[in-house]
mmCIF file of C-alpha atoms in Angstrom:
data_model
loop_
_atom_site.group_PDB
_atom_site.id
_atom_site.type_symbol
_atom_site.label_atom_id
_atom_site.label_comp_id
_atom_site.label_asym_id
_atom_site.label_seq_id
_atom_site.Cartn_x
_atom_site.Cartn_y
_atom_site.Cartn_z
ATOM 1 C CA MET A 115 24.069 95.566 -24.495
ATOM 2 C CA PRO A 116 22.393 98.754 -23.186
ATOM 3 C CA PRO A 117 21.811 99.128 -19.451
ATOM 4 C CA SER A 118 18.465 98.019 -18.101
ATOM 5 C CA PRO A 119 16.089 100.158 -16.034
ATOM 6 C CA SER A 120 16.870 99.915 -12.339
ATOM 7 C CA SER A 121 14.378 98.660 -9.788
ATOM 8 C CA ASP A 122 14.081 102.096 -8.188
ATOM 9 C CA TYR A 123 13.582 103.933 -11.501
ATOM 10 C CA PRO A 124 11.751 101.835 -14.090
ATOM 11 C CA ARG A 125 12.312 104.079 -17.122
ATOM 12 C CA ASP A 126 14.999 103.301 -19.711
ATOM 13 C CA LEU A 127 16.636 106.583 -20.699
ATOM 14 C CA ALA A 128 19.658 104.948 -22.348
ATOM 15 C CA GLY A 129 18.202 102.762 -25.072
ATOM 16 C CA TYR A 130 20.734 101.463 -27.589
ATOM 17 C CA GLY A 131 23.068 104.378 -26.980
ATOM 18 C CA ARG A 132 26.008 104.744 -29.353
ATOM 19 C CA GLU A 133 26.079 101.051 -30.315
ATOM 20 C CA LEU A 134 23.042 100.748 -32.604
ATOM 21 C CA PRO A 135 22.134 97.278 -33.827
ATOM 22 C CA HIS A 136 22.044 96.836 -37.594
ATOM 23 C CA ALA A 137 18.442 96.285 -38.633
ATOM 24 C CA GLN A 138 19.366 94.141 -41.669
ATOM 25 C CA TRP A 139 16.132 95.092 -43.420
ATOM 26 C CA PRO A 140 15.243 92.878 -46.405
ATOM 27 C CA GLY A 141 16.907 93.799 -49.686
ATOM 28 C CA GLY A 142 19.477 95.950 -47.913
ATOM 29 C CA ALA A 143 16.900 98.719 -47.391
ATOM 30 C CA LYS A 144 18.108 101.828 -45.579
ATOM 31 C CA VAL A 145 14.731 102.551 -44.005
ATOM 32 C CA ALA A 146 11.698 100.443 -43.098
ATOM 33 C CA VAL A 147 8.637 102.630 -43.688
ATOM 34 C CA GLN A 148 5.428 101.637 -41.940
ATOM 35 C CA PHE A 149 1.995 103.187 -42.529
ATOM 36 C CA VAL A 150 -0.743 102.903 -39.894
ATOM 37 C CA LEU A 151 -4.430 103.579 -40.476
ATOM 38 C CA ASN A 152 -6.228 104.160 -37.188
ATOM 39 C CA VAL A 153 -9.827 102.898 -37.233
ATOM 40 C CA GLU A 154 -11.583 104.426 -34.213
ATOM 41 C CA GLU A 155 -14.983 105.421 -35.575
ATOM 42 C CA GLY A 156 -17.783 103.822 -33.580
ATOM 43 C CA GLY A 157 -15.531 103.185 -30.584
ATOM 44 C CA GLU A 158 -15.049 106.739 -29.365
ATOM 45 C CA ASN A 159 -16.636 108.338 -26.282
ATOM 46 C CA ASN A 160 -20.385 108.599 -26.737
ATOM 47 C CA ILE A 161 -23.336 108.271 -24.371
ATOM 48 C CA LEU A 162 -24.706 105.795 -26.942
ATOM 49 C CA HIS A 163 -21.789 103.583 -25.936
ATOM 50 C CA GLY A 164 -22.488 103.963 -22.212
ATOM 51 C CA ASP A 165 -19.989 106.776 -21.633
ATOM 52 C CA ASP A 166 -20.599 109.797 -19.423
ATOM 53 C CA ALA A 167 -19.858 112.365 -22.115
ATOM 54 C CA SER A 168 -19.217 112.950 -25.801
ATOM 55 C CA GLU A 169 -15.839 112.663 -27.570
ATOM 56 C CA ALA A 170 -13.572 115.731 -27.728
ATOM 57 C CA PHE A 171 -10.225 114.308 -28.924
ATOM 58 C CA LEU A 172 -8.714 114.737 -32.412
ATOM 59 C CA THR A 173 -11.595 116.724 -33.848
ATOM 60 C CA GLU A 174 -11.584 119.385 -36.572
ATOM 61 C CA GLU A 175 -12.047 122.320 -34.224
ATOM 62 C CA PRO A 176 -11.544 122.826 -30.486
ATOM 63 C CA THR A 177 -14.376 121.286 -28.514
ATOM 64 C CA THR A 178 -15.107 120.019 -25.032
ATOM 65 C CA ALA A 179 -16.764 116.858 -23.871
ATOM 66 C CA LEU A 180 -20.496 117.324 -23.282
ATOM 67 C CA PRO A 181 -21.535 115.535 -20.073
ATOM 68 C CA GLY A 182 -24.608 113.373 -20.605
ATOM 69 C CA ARG A 183 -25.130 114.625 -24.161
ATOM 70 C CA ARG A 184 -24.301 113.606 -27.701
ATOM 71 C CA ASN A 185 -22.198 115.922 -29.873
ATOM 72 C CA LEU A 186 -23.583 115.385 -33.367
ATOM 73 C CA ASN A 187 -20.913 117.580 -34.963
ATOM 74 C CA VAL A 188 -18.155 115.382 -33.579
ATOM 75 C CA GLU A 189 -20.084 112.208 -34.361
ATOM 76 C CA SER A 190 -20.412 113.185 -38.011
ATOM 77 C CA GLN A 191 -16.691 113.969 -38.223
ATOM 78 C CA TYR A 192 -15.939 110.448 -37.025
ATOM 79 C CA GLU A 193 -18.545 109.012 -39.376
ATOM 80 C CA TYR A 194 -16.771 110.598 -42.320
ATOM 81 C CA GLY A 195 -13.806 108.359 -41.609
ATOM 82 C CA THR A 196 -15.557 105.073 -42.303
ATOM 83 C CA ARG A 197 -18.102 106.401 -44.816
ATOM 84 C CA ALA A 198 -15.601 108.149 -47.118
ATOM 85 C CA GLY A 199 -12.076 108.494 -45.745
ATOM 86 C CA PHE A 200 -11.253 104.803 -45.546
ATOM 87 C CA TRP A 201 -12.210 104.138 -49.139
ATOM 88 C CA ARG A 202 -10.214 107.080 -50.487
ATOM 89 C CA LEU A 203 -7.106 106.038 -48.585
ATOM 90 C CA ARG A 204 -7.529 102.387 -49.527
ATOM 91 C CA ARG A 205 -7.583 103.301 -53.220
ATOM 92 C CA MET A 206 -4.458 105.437 -52.834
ATOM 93 C CA PHE A 207 -2.456 102.696 -51.131
ATOM 94 C CA ALA A 208 -3.762 100.001 -53.493
ATOM 95 C CA GLU A 209 -2.816 101.995 -56.590
ATOM 96 C CA ARG A 210 0.790 102.071 -55.367
ATOM 97 C CA GLY A 211 0.907 98.552 -53.922
ATOM 98 C CA LEU A 212 1.837 99.845 -50.463
ATOM 99 C CA PRO A 213 0.984 97.609 -47.472
ATOM 100 C CA VAL A 214 -0.667 98.992 -44.342
ATOM 101 C CA THR A 215 -1.230 98.089 -40.707
ATOM 102 C CA VAL A 216 -4.657 98.927 -39.322
ATOM 103 C CA PHE A 217 -4.882 99.842 -35.653
ATOM 104 C CA GLY A 218 -8.487 98.784 -35.193
ATOM 105 C CA ILE A 219 -10.644 99.589 -32.185
ATOM 106 C CA ALA A 220 -12.547 96.340 -31.618
ATOM 107 C CA GLU A 221 -15.953 98.006 -31.338
ATOM 108 C CA SER A 222 -15.260 99.954 -34.520
ATOM 109 C CA LEU A 223 -14.275 96.820 -36.440
ATOM 110 C CA ARG A 224 -17.399 95.089 -35.167
ATOM 111 C CA ARG A 225 -19.558 97.923 -36.503
ATOM 112 C CA ASN A 226 -17.750 98.052 -39.868
ATOM 113 C CA PRO A 227 -17.528 94.510 -41.309
ATOM 114 C CA GLU A 228 -17.225 95.755 -44.900
ATOM 115 C CA LEU A 229 -14.177 97.791 -43.924
ATOM 116 C CA VAL A 230 -12.619 94.704 -42.317
ATOM 117 C CA ALA A 231 -13.273 92.650 -45.436
ATOM 118 C CA ALA A 232 -11.717 95.317 -47.664
ATOM 119 C CA ALA A 233 -8.614 95.555 -45.474
ATOM 120 C CA GLN A 234 -8.194 91.787 -45.577
ATOM 121 C CA GLU A 235 -8.669 91.728 -49.351
ATOM 122 C CA SER A 236 -5.791 94.215 -49.566
ATOM 123 C CA GLY A 237 -3.559 91.985 -47.437
ATOM 124 C CA TRP A 238 -3.332 94.553 -44.670
ATOM 125 C CA GLU A 239 -2.512 93.680 -41.082
ATOM 126 C CA LEU A 240 -5.321 94.168 -38.594
ATOM 127 C CA ALA A 241 -3.776 94.913 -35.203
ATOM 128 C CA SER A 242 -5.777 95.664 -32.077
ATOM 129 C CA HIS A 243 -6.288 99.250 -30.934
ATOM 130 C CA SER A 244 -8.006 98.003 -27.749
ATOM 131 C CA LEU A 245 -11.737 97.667 -27.152
ATOM 132 C CA ARG A 246 -12.635 101.365 -27.110
ATOM 133 C CA TRP A 247 -11.095 104.719 -28.098
ATOM 134 C CA ILE A 248 -11.163 106.037 -24.533
ATOM 135 C CA ASN A 249 -8.647 107.068 -21.882
ATOM 136 C CA TYR A 250 -7.504 103.876 -20.165
ATOM 137 C CA ALA A 251 -5.443 105.795 -17.626
ATOM 138 C CA ALA A 252 -8.791 106.635 -16.019
ATOM 139 C CA LEU A 253 -9.756 102.962 -15.569
ATOM 140 C CA ASP A 254 -8.655 100.479 -12.927
ATOM 141 C CA ALA A 255 -6.526 97.496 -13.889
ATOM 142 C CA GLU A 256 -9.339 94.948 -13.599
ATOM 143 C CA THR A 257 -11.584 96.884 -15.955
ATOM 144 C CA GLU A 258 -8.751 97.341 -18.436
ATOM 145 C CA ARG A 259 -7.939 93.631 -18.236
ATOM 146 C CA ALA A 260 -11.540 92.834 -19.119
ATOM 147 C CA HIS A 261 -11.330 95.254 -22.058
ATOM 148 C CA VAL A 262 -8.174 93.541 -23.349
ATOM 149 C CA GLU A 263 -9.874 90.157 -23.224
ATOM 150 C CA ARG A 264 -13.048 91.456 -24.845
ATOM 151 C CA ALA A 265 -11.098 93.289 -27.547
ATOM 152 C CA VAL A 266 -9.222 90.152 -28.561
ATOM 153 C CA GLN A 267 -12.411 88.093 -28.614
ATOM 154 C CA ILE A 268 -14.287 90.588 -30.782
ATOM 155 C CA HIS A 269 -11.266 90.959 -33.059
ATOM 156 C CA ALA A 270 -11.051 87.192 -33.536
ATOM 157 C CA ASP A 271 -14.770 86.933 -34.209
ATOM 158 C CA VAL A 272 -14.795 89.763 -36.745
ATOM 159 C CA CYS A 273 -11.435 89.166 -38.434
ATOM 160 C CA GLY A 274 -11.301 85.380 -38.231
ATOM 161 C CA GLU A 275 -8.113 85.355 -36.141
ATOM 162 C CA ALA A 276 -6.710 87.019 -33.037
ATOM 163 C CA PRO A 277 -4.514 90.108 -33.467
ATOM 164 C CA LEU A 278 -0.737 89.728 -33.345
ATOM 165 C CA GLY A 279 -0.084 93.420 -32.648
ATOM 166 C CA TRP A 280 -1.439 95.795 -30.012
ATOM 167 C CA TYR A 281 -1.651 99.568 -29.609
ATOM 168 C CA THR A 282 -3.907 101.242 -27.058
ATOM 169 C CA GLY A 283 -2.729 104.812 -27.583
ATOM 170 C CA ARG A 284 -4.632 106.314 -24.680
ATOM 171 C CA ASN A 285 -2.986 103.753 -22.425
ATOM 172 C CA SER A 286 -2.323 103.358 -18.712
ATOM 173 C CA GLU A 287 0.665 102.267 -16.654
ATOM 174 C CA ASN A 288 -0.937 98.797 -16.555
ATOM 175 C CA THR A 289 -1.470 98.349 -20.291
ATOM 176 C CA ARG A 290 1.738 96.587 -21.319
ATOM 177 C CA ARG A 291 1.643 94.250 -18.329
ATOM 178 C CA LEU A 292 -1.940 93.291 -19.135
ATOM 179 C CA VAL A 293 -1.137 92.740 -22.816
ATOM 180 C CA VAL A 294 1.794 90.480 -21.938
ATOM 181 C CA GLU A 295 -0.318 88.714 -19.339
ATOM 182 C CA HIS A 296 -2.960 87.967 -21.971
ATOM 183 C CA GLY A 297 -0.292 86.607 -24.316
ATOM 184 C CA GLY A 298 -0.212 85.771 -27.990
ATOM 185 C CA PHE A 299 1.095 89.116 -29.247
ATOM 186 C CA LEU A 300 4.232 89.458 -31.352
ATOM 187 C CA TYR A 301 4.571 93.106 -30.352
ATOM 188 C CA ASP A 302 2.932 96.213 -28.949
ATOM 189 C CA SER A 303 3.401 99.787 -30.150
ATOM 190 C CA ASP A 304 2.570 101.791 -27.018
ATOM 191 C CA SER A 305 5.876 103.641 -27.162
ATOM 192 C CA PHE A 306 7.374 106.587 -29.012
ATOM 193 C CA SER A 307 10.877 106.142 -27.594
ATOM 194 C CA ASP A 308 13.010 104.897 -30.478
ATOM 195 C CA ASP A 309 13.618 104.602 -34.223
ATOM 196 C CA LEU A 310 14.074 100.832 -33.915
ATOM 197 C CA PRO A 311 12.168 97.953 -32.328
ATOM 198 C CA TYR A 312 13.467 96.904 -28.931
ATOM 199 C CA TRP A 313 12.975 94.199 -26.324
ATOM 200 C CA THR A 314 11.749 94.921 -22.829
ATOM 201 C CA ASP A 315 11.402 92.724 -19.765
ATOM 202 C CA VAL A 316 7.868 92.577 -18.355
ATOM 203 C CA GLU A 317 8.011 90.690 -15.072
ATOM 204 C CA GLY A 318 10.384 88.090 -16.494
ATOM 205 C CA THR A 319 8.788 87.876 -19.933
ATOM 206 C CA ALA A 320 10.655 89.186 -22.965
ATOM 207 C CA HIS A 321 8.340 91.427 -24.955
ATOM 208 C CA LEU A 322 8.990 93.176 -28.274
ATOM 209 C CA VAL A 323 8.071 96.837 -28.721
ATOM 210 C CA VAL A 324 7.740 98.298 -32.222
ATOM 211 C CA PRO A 325 7.581 102.050 -31.497
ATOM 212 C CA TYR A 326 4.941 104.291 -33.031
ATOM 213 C CA THR A 327 4.951 108.031 -33.775
ATOM 214 C CA LEU A 328 3.216 111.253 -32.804
ATOM 215 C CA ASP A 329 5.282 113.566 -34.999
ATOM 216 C CA ASN A 330 4.859 111.743 -38.348
ATOM 217 C CA ASN A 331 1.184 111.719 -37.499
ATOM 218 C CA ASP A 332 -1.778 113.480 -39.113
ATOM 219 C CA GLY A 333 -3.161 114.161 -35.646
ATOM 220 C CA ARG A 334 -0.967 117.256 -35.817
ATOM 221 C CA TYR A 335 -3.437 118.724 -38.287
ATOM 222 C CA VAL A 336 -6.013 119.121 -35.523
ATOM 223 C CA ASN A 337 -4.007 119.762 -32.355
ATOM 224 C CA THR A 338 -2.020 122.725 -31.107
ATOM 225 C CA TYR A 339 1.232 121.225 -32.398
ATOM 226 C CA GLY A 340 -0.102 121.204 -35.951
ATOM 227 C CA PHE A 341 1.360 122.001 -39.342
ATOM 228 C CA GLN A 342 1.243 125.766 -39.803
ATOM 229 C CA SER A 343 4.328 126.596 -41.868
ATOM 230 C CA GLU A 344 4.743 123.426 -43.922
ATOM 231 C CA SER A 345 2.696 120.554 -45.268
ATOM 232 C CA PHE A 346 2.507 117.078 -43.772
ATOM 233 C CA SER A 347 4.145 115.594 -46.869
ATOM 234 C CA SER A 348 7.042 118.064 -46.633
ATOM 235 C CA TYR A 349 7.665 117.097 -43.019
ATOM 236 C CA LEU A 350 7.530 113.387 -43.879
ATOM 237 C CA THR A 351 9.871 113.888 -46.826
ATOM 238 C CA ARG A 352 12.473 115.667 -44.695
ATOM 239 C CA ALA A 353 12.271 112.908 -42.093
ATOM 240 C CA LEU A 354 12.735 110.217 -44.735
ATOM 241 C CA GLU A 355 15.678 112.037 -46.300
ATOM 242 C CA LEU A 356 17.531 112.168 -42.980
ATOM 243 C CA LEU A 357 16.766 108.523 -42.187
ATOM 244 C CA LEU A 358 18.006 107.482 -45.624
ATOM 245 C CA GLU A 359 21.237 109.377 -44.987
ATOM 246 C CA GLU A 360 21.676 107.721 -41.581
ATOM 247 C CA GLY A 361 20.566 104.395 -42.997
ATOM 248 C CA ALA A 362 23.681 104.074 -45.120
ATOM 249 C CA GLU A 363 25.380 103.030 -41.868
ATOM 250 C CA PHE A 364 22.565 102.202 -39.464
ATOM 251 C CA PRO A 365 19.138 101.523 -41.035
ATOM 252 C CA LYS A 366 16.159 102.725 -39.018
ATOM 253 C CA MET A 367 12.382 102.563 -39.011
ATOM 254 C CA MET A 368 9.924 105.326 -39.926
ATOM 255 C CA SER A 369 6.311 105.138 -38.790
ATOM 256 C CA ILE A 370 3.529 107.254 -40.292
ATOM 257 C CA GLY A 371 0.250 107.514 -38.367
ATOM 258 C CA LEU A 372 -2.966 108.295 -40.246
ATOM 259 C CA HIS A 373 -6.622 108.616 -39.245
ATOM 260 C CA LEU A 374 -9.531 107.938 -41.571
ATOM 261 C CA ARG A 375 -11.394 111.104 -40.577
ATOM 262 C CA ILE A 376 -8.271 113.276 -40.904
ATOM 263 C CA SER A 377 -6.093 112.126 -43.808
ATOM 264 C CA GLY A 378 -9.185 110.774 -45.530
ATOM 265 C CA ARG A 379 -10.309 114.341 -46.270
ATOM 266 C CA PRO A 380 -9.586 115.350 -49.898
ATOM 267 C CA GLY A 381 -7.122 118.164 -49.240
ATOM 268 C CA ARG A 382 -5.059 116.124 -46.817
ATOM 269 C CA ALA A 383 -5.250 113.006 -48.959
ATOM 270 C CA ALA A 384 -3.928 114.992 -51.921
ATOM 271 C CA ASP A 385 -0.954 116.114 -49.841
ATOM 272 C CA LEU A 386 -0.318 112.606 -48.496
ATOM 273 C CA ARG A 387 -0.298 111.321 -52.080
ATOM 274 C CA ARG A 388 2.913 113.266 -52.720
ATOM 275 C CA PHE A 389 4.718 111.275 -50.044
ATOM 276 C CA LEU A 390 3.214 107.962 -51.157
ATOM 277 C CA ASP A 391 4.526 108.591 -54.679
ATOM 278 C CA LEU A 392 7.981 109.339 -53.301
ATOM 279 C CA VAL A 393 8.097 106.193 -51.174
ATOM 280 C CA ALA A 394 6.735 103.966 -53.945
ATOM 281 C CA GLU A 395 9.634 104.998 -56.201
ATOM 282 C CA ARG A 396 12.431 104.251 -53.708
ATOM 283 C CA SER A 397 14.270 100.955 -54.110
ATOM 284 C CA ASP A 398 16.159 101.489 -50.846
ATOM 285 C CA VAL A 399 12.988 101.669 -48.728
ATOM 286 C CA TRP A 400 11.196 98.608 -47.352
ATOM 287 C CA VAL A 401 7.490 99.393 -46.949
ATOM 288 C CA ALA A 402 6.126 96.784 -44.564
ATOM 289 C CA ARG A 403 3.332 95.948 -42.211
ATOM 290 C CA ARG A 404 4.116 96.204 -38.545
ATOM 291 C CA VAL A 405 3.840 92.465 -38.071
ATOM 292 C CA ASP A 406 6.440 91.976 -40.832
ATOM 293 C CA ILE A 407 8.858 94.251 -38.989
ATOM 294 C CA ALA A 408 8.187 92.396 -35.725
ATOM 295 C CA ARG A 409 8.825 89.004 -37.303
ATOM 296 C CA HIS A 410 11.990 90.259 -38.971
ATOM 297 C CA TRP A 411 13.326 91.689 -35.706
ATOM 298 C CA ARG A 412 12.545 88.498 -33.836
ATOM 299 C CA THR A 413 14.590 86.571 -36.390
ATOM 300 C CA VAL A 414 17.539 88.946 -36.719
ATOM 301 C CA HIS A 415 17.652 90.181 -33.095
ATOM 302 C CA PRO A 416 15.979 87.520 -30.911
ATOM 303 C CA ALA A 417 15.140 88.219 -27.297
ATOM 304 C CA ALA A 418 17.901 85.979 -25.992
ATOM 305 C CA GLN A 419 20.452 88.338 -27.539
ATOM 306 C CA TRP A 420 19.186 91.308 -25.534
ATOM 307 C CA LEU A 421 17.417 89.870 -22.487
ATOM 308 C CA PRO A 422 19.208 86.616 -21.624
ATOM 309 C CA GLY A 423 17.437 86.406 -18.266
ATOM 310 C CA SER A 424 13.929 86.724 -19.678
ATOM 311 C CA VAL A 425 11.668 84.165 -21.311
ATOM 312 C CA ASP A 426 10.156 84.763 -24.757
ATOM 313 C CA PRO A 427 7.068 82.514 -24.770
ATOM 314 C CA LEU A 428 6.601 82.896 -28.525
ATOM 315 C CA ALA A 429 10.119 81.620 -29.204
ATOM 316 C CA ARG A 430 8.816 78.228 -28.112
ATOM 317 C CA ASP A 431 5.754 78.523 -30.312
ATOM 318 C CA GLY A 432 6.928 78.753 -33.888
ATOM 319 C CA ALA A 433 3.431 78.139 -35.223
ATOM 320 C CA THR A 434 2.189 81.320 -33.538
ATOM 321 C CA ALA A 435 5.199 83.514 -34.138
ATOM 322 C CA GLY A 436 5.648 82.502 -37.734
ATOM 323 C CA ARG A 437 2.174 81.737 -38.997
ATOM 324 C CA PRO A 438 1.151 83.621 -42.123
ATOM 325 C CA LEU A 439 -1.171 86.594 -41.775
ATOM 326 C CA SER A 440 -4.110 86.610 -44.147
#
């Protein structure tokens, strides 16, 4: 068992160390591949939403937030995501029978009911991406707590059931505690610290983390760490090849993060298609939703195995932890 963070230094720099657990992915897969579609359009910073300034994050060209003003160029970039990008990406994944997890901003899902219906028709997981696509590190804990509660309520109203997964992204030091405090989640993904799910103790409660990614992420198209010398699909392919090699002994997980307004553009979608074709042909890859990975890990590596002093509330609630996801 890896060492736990100490009380005077709460970070875990050790992780699993040299003794990796065997993931035991279904079918003996060497890698569990997980695709995320981020739905943020309609939940970003905008004075129409009561914010002080316009959005300036993950846009096609460098921009700054405009205090007290709308930025129609940025707004239309976001609008492209739900108007065109989502539908192109949905067709591509459907044609190959590849499942997806949606990280959905609650306000965006509320404003896009047809998108929600289409995702559900495809059997995709709809996880919560918080209430708004804003920087929660700038908010106090009470305000963020209210946003968590409101996000879950809107999500349940729009999707017909509460989310089982959570990812804020622009999170604060309070986010995980507030998510665990709210309860009902099988996992959160506000971490980039591992290639495998892991358990963490949150004030005595065992909580599962299914890490996400910022390198296998199309956000790199529009930030300063972008793809200049190679394509996104080439980078993803090289990552998968290494994980498949390592997976012969210790299977791992590979997350791919996509945004409707970024990968939904024709040129980027065409490049992504190369990787989707590769993955769809591999018999040694398990393509899963995030909730499927969380449920698998809870079964194969339960919290009691890793955090014997913590309580996993969902372990006592089989109906919640194991209920089917529509």
